[in-house]
Short mmCIF file of N, CA and C in Angstrom, two decimals:
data_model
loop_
_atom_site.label_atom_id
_atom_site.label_comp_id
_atom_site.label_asym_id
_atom_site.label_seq_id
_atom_site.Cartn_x
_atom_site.Cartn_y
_atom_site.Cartn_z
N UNK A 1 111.01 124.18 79.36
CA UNK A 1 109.59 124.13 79.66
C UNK A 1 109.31 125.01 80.88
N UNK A 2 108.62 125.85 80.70
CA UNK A 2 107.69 126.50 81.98
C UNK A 2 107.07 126.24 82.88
N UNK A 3 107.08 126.26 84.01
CA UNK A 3 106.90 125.89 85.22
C UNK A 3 105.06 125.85 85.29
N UNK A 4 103.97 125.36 85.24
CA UNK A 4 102.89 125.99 85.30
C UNK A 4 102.71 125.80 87.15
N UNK A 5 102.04 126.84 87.53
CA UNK A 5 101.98 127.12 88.99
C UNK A 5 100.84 126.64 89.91
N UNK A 6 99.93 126.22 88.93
CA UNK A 6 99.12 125.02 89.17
C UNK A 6 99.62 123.45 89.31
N UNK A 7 100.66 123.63 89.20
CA UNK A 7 101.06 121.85 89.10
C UNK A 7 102.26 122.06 90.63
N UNK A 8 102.72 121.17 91.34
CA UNK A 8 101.34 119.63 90.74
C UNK A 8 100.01 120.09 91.41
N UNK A 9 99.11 118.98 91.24
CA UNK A 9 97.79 118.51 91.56
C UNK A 9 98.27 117.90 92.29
N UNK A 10 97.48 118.28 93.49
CA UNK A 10 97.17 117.28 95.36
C UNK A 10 96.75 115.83 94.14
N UNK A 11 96.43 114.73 94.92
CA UNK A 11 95.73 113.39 94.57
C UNK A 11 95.05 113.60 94.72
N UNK A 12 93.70 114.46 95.30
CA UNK A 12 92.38 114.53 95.21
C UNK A 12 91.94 115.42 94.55
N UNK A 13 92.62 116.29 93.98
CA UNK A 13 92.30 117.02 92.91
C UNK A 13 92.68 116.50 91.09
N UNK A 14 93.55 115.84 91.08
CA UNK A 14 94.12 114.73 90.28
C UNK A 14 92.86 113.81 89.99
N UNK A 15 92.42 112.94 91.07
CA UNK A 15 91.06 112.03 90.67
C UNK A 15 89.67 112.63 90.63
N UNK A 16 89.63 113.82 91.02
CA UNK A 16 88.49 114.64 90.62
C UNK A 16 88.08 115.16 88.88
N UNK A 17 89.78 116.13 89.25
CA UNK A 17 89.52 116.20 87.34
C UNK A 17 89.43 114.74 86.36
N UNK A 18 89.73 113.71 86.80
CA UNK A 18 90.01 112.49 86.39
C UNK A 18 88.02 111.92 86.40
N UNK A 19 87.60 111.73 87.52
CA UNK A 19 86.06 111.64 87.66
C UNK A 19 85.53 112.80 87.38
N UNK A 20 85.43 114.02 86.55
CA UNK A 20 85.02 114.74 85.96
C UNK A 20 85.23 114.46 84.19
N UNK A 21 85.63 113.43 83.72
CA UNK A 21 85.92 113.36 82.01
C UNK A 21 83.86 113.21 81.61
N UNK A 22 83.12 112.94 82.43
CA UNK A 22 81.85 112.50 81.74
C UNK A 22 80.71 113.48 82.94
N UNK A 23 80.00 114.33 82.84
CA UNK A 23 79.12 114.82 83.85
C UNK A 23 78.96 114.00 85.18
N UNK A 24 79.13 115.42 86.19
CA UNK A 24 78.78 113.55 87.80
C UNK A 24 78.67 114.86 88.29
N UNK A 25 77.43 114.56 89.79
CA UNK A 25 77.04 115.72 90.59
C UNK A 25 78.24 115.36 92.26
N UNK A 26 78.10 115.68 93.03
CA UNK A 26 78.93 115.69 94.55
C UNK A 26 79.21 114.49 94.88
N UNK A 27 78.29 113.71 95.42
CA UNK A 27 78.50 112.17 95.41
C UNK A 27 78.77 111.67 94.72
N UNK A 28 78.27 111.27 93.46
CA UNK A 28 78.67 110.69 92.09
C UNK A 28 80.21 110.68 92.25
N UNK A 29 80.89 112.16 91.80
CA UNK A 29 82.53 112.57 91.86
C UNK A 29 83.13 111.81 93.47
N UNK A 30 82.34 111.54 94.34
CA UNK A 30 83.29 111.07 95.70
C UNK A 30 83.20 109.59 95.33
N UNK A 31 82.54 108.92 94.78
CA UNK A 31 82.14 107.04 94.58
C UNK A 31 83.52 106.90 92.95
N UNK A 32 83.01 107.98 92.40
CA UNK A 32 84.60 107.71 91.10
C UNK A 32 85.99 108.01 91.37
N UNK A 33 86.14 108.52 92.62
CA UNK A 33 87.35 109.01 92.70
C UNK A 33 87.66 108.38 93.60
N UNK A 34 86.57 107.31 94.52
CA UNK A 34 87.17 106.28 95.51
C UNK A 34 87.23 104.97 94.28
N UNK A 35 86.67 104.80 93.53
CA UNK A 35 86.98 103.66 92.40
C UNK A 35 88.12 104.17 91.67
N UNK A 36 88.15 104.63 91.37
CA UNK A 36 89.16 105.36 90.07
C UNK A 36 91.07 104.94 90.96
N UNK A 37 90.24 105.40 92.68
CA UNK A 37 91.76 104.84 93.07
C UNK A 37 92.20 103.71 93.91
N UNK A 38 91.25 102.77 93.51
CA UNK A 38 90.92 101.78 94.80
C UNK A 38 91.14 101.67 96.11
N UNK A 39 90.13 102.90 96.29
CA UNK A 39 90.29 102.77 97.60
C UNK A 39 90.80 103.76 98.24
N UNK A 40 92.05 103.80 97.73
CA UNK A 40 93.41 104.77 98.43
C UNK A 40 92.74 106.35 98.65
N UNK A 41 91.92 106.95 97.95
CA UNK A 41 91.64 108.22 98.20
C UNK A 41 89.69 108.54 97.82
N UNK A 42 89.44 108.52 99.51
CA UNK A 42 88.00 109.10 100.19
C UNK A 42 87.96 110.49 100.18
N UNK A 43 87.21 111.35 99.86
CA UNK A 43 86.66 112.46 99.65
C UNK A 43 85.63 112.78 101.05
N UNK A 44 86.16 113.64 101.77
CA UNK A 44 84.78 113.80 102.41
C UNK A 44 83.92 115.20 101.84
N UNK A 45 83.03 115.18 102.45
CA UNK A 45 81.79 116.41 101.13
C UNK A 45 82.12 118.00 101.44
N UNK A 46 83.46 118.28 102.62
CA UNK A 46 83.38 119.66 102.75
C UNK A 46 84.90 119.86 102.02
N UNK A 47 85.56 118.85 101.85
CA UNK A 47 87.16 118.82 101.28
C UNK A 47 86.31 119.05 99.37
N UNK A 48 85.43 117.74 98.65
CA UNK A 48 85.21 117.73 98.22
C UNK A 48 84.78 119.46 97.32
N UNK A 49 83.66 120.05 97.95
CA UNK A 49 82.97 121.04 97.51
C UNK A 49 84.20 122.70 97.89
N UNK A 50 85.00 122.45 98.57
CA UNK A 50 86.34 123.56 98.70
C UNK A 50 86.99 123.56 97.66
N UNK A 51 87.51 121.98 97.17
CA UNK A 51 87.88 121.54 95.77
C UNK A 51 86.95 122.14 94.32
N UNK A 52 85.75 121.75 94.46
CA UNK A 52 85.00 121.87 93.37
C UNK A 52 84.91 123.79 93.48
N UNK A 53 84.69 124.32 94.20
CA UNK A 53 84.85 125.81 94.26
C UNK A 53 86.26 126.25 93.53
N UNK A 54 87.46 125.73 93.90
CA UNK A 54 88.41 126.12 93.58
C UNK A 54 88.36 125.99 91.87
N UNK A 55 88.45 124.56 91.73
CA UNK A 55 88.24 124.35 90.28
C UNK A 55 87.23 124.87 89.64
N UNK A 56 86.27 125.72 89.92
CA UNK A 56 85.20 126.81 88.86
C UNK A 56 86.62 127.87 88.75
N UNK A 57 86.64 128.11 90.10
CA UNK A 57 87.51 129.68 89.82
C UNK A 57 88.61 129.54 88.66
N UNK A 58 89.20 128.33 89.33
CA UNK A 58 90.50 128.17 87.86
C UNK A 58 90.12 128.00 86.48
N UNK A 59 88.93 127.42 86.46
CA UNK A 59 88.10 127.10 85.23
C UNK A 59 88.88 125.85 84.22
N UNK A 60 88.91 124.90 85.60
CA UNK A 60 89.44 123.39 85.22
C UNK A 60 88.02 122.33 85.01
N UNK A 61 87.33 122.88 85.93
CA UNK A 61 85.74 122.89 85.32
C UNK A 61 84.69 123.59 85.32
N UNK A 62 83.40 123.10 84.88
CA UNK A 62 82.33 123.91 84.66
C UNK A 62 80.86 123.26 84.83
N UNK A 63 79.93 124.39 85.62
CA UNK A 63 78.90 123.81 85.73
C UNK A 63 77.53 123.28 84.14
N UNK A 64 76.84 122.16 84.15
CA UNK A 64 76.27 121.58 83.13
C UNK A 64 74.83 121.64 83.43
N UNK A 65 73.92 121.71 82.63
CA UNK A 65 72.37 121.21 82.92
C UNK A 65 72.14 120.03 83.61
N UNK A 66 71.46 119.91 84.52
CA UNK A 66 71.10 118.80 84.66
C UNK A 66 69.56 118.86 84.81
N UNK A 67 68.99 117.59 84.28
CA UNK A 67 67.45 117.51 84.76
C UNK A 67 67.06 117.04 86.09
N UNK A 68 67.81 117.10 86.98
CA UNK A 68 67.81 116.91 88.84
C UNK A 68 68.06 118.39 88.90
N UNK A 69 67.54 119.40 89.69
CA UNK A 69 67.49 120.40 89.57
C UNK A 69 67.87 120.85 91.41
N UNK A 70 68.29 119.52 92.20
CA UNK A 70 68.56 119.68 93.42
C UNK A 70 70.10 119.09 93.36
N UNK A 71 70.74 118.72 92.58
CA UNK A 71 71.84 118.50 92.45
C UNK A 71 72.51 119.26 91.26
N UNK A 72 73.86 119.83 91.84
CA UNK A 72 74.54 120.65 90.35
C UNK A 72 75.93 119.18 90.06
N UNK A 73 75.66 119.75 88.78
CA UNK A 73 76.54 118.27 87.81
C UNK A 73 77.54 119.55 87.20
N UNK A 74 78.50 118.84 87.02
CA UNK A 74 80.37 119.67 86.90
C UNK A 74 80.67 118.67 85.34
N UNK A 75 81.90 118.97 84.79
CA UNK A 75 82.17 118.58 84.01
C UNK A 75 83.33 119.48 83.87
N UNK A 76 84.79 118.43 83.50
CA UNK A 76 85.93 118.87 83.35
C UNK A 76 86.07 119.99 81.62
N UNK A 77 87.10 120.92 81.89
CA UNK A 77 86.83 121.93 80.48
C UNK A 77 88.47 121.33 79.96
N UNK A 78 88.30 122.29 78.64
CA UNK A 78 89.24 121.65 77.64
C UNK A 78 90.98 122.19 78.87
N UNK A 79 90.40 123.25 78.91
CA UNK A 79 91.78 123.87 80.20
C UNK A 79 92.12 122.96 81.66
N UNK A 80 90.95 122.14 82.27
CA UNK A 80 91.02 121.32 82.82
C UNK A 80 92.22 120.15 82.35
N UNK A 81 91.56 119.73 81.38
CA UNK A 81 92.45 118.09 80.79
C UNK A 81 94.00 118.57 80.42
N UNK A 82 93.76 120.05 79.86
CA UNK A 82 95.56 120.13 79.77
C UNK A 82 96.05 120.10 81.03
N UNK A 83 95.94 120.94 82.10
CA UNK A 83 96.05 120.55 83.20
C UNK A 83 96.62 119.20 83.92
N UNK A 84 95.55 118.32 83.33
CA UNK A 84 95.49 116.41 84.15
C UNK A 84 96.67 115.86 82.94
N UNK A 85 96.35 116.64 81.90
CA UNK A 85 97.76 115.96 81.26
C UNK A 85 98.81 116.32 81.53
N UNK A 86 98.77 117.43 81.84
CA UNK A 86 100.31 118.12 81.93
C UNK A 86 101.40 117.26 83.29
N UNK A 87 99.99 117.31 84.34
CA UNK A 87 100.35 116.69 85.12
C UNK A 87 100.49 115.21 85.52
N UNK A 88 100.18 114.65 84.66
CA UNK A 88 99.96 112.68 84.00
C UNK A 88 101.64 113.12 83.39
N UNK A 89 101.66 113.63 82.55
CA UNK A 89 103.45 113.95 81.77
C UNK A 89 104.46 114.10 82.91
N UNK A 90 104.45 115.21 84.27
CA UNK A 90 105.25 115.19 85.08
C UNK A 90 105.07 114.01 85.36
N UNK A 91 104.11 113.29 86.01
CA UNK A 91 104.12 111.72 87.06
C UNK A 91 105.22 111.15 85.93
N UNK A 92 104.73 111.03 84.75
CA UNK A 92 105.68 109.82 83.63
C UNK A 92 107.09 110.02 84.16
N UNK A 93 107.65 111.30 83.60
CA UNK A 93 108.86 111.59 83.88
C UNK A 93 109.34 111.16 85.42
N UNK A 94 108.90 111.41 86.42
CA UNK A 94 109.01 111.35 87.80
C UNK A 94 109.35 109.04 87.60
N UNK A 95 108.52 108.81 87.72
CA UNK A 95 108.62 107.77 87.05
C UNK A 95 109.42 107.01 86.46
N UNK A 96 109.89 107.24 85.13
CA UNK A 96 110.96 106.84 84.00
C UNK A 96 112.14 107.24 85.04
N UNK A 97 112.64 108.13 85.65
CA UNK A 97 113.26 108.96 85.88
C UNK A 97 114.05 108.08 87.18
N UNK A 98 112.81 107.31 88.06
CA UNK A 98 113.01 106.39 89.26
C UNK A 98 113.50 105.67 88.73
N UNK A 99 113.10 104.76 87.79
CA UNK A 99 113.44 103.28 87.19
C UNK A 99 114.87 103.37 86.83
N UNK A 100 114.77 104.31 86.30
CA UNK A 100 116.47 104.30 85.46
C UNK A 100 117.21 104.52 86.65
N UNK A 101 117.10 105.24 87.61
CA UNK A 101 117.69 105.45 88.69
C UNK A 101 118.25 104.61 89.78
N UNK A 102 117.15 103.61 89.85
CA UNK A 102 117.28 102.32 90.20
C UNK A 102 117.36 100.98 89.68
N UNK A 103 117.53 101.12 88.46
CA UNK A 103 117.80 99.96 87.44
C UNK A 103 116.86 99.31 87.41
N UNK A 104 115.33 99.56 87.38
CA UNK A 104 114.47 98.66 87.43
C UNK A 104 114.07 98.66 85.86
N UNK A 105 113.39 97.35 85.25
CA UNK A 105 112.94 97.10 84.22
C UNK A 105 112.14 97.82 83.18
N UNK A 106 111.63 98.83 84.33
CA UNK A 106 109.84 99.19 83.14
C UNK A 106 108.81 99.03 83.93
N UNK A 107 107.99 99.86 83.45
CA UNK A 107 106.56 99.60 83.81
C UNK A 107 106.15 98.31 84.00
N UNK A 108 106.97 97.48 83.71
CA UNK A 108 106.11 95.72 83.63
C UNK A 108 106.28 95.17 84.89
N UNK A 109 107.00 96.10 85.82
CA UNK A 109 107.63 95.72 87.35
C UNK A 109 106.44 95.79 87.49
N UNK A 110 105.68 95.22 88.48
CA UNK A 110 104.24 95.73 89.17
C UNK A 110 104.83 95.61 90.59
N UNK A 111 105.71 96.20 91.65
CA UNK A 111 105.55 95.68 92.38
C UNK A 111 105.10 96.48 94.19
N UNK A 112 104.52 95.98 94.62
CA UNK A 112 103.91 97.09 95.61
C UNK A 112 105.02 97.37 96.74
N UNK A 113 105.02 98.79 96.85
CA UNK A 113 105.85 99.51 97.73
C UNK A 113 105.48 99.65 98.85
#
């Protein structure tokens, strides 16, 4: 398998493309990506919009109509999600990879580190 040179994804670029699966304008994307990770990862609006710049250029997303015409609304592209998958597939492996390593059970471990 080929290395893609985009991967990995920081965690705030990870829950962005992740709060990008359904249209959301600047704020919107900072309130889903603090839910999406409870908590664990705050967006502030100049990290945020450096991010959202980057991701036009890569064309992981794309700008949408919106009828608020003072807010621009994003939406993740089909090149985006391969992307969040590709990189959801490394985490698995990374993952599977621990457990066996450490003899732990499975995913059914829940236990906080």
């Amino acid at each position: 398998m080929k290395k893609n040179k985009n991967l990995p994804l920081t965690e705030t670029v990870y829950y962005i493309l992740l709060a990008l699966n359904e249209p959301a304008h600047g704020y919107l994307i900072m309130q889903k990506v603090e839910e999406l990770s409870d908590g664990q990862v705050r967006i502030a609006a100049g990290t945020l919009y450096g991010a959202i710049e980057n991701l036009l250029k890569l064309g992981f997303i794309m700008p949408v109509k919106s009828e608020d015409k003072r807010r621009k609304v994003y939406l993740i592209t089909d090149k985006g999600r391969e992307i969040l998958l590709l990189d959801y597939r490394r985490m698995q492996h990374i993952i599977k990879t621990t457990e066996r390593s450490l003899g732990m059970g499975g995913s059914d471990t829940d236990e906080e580190i």
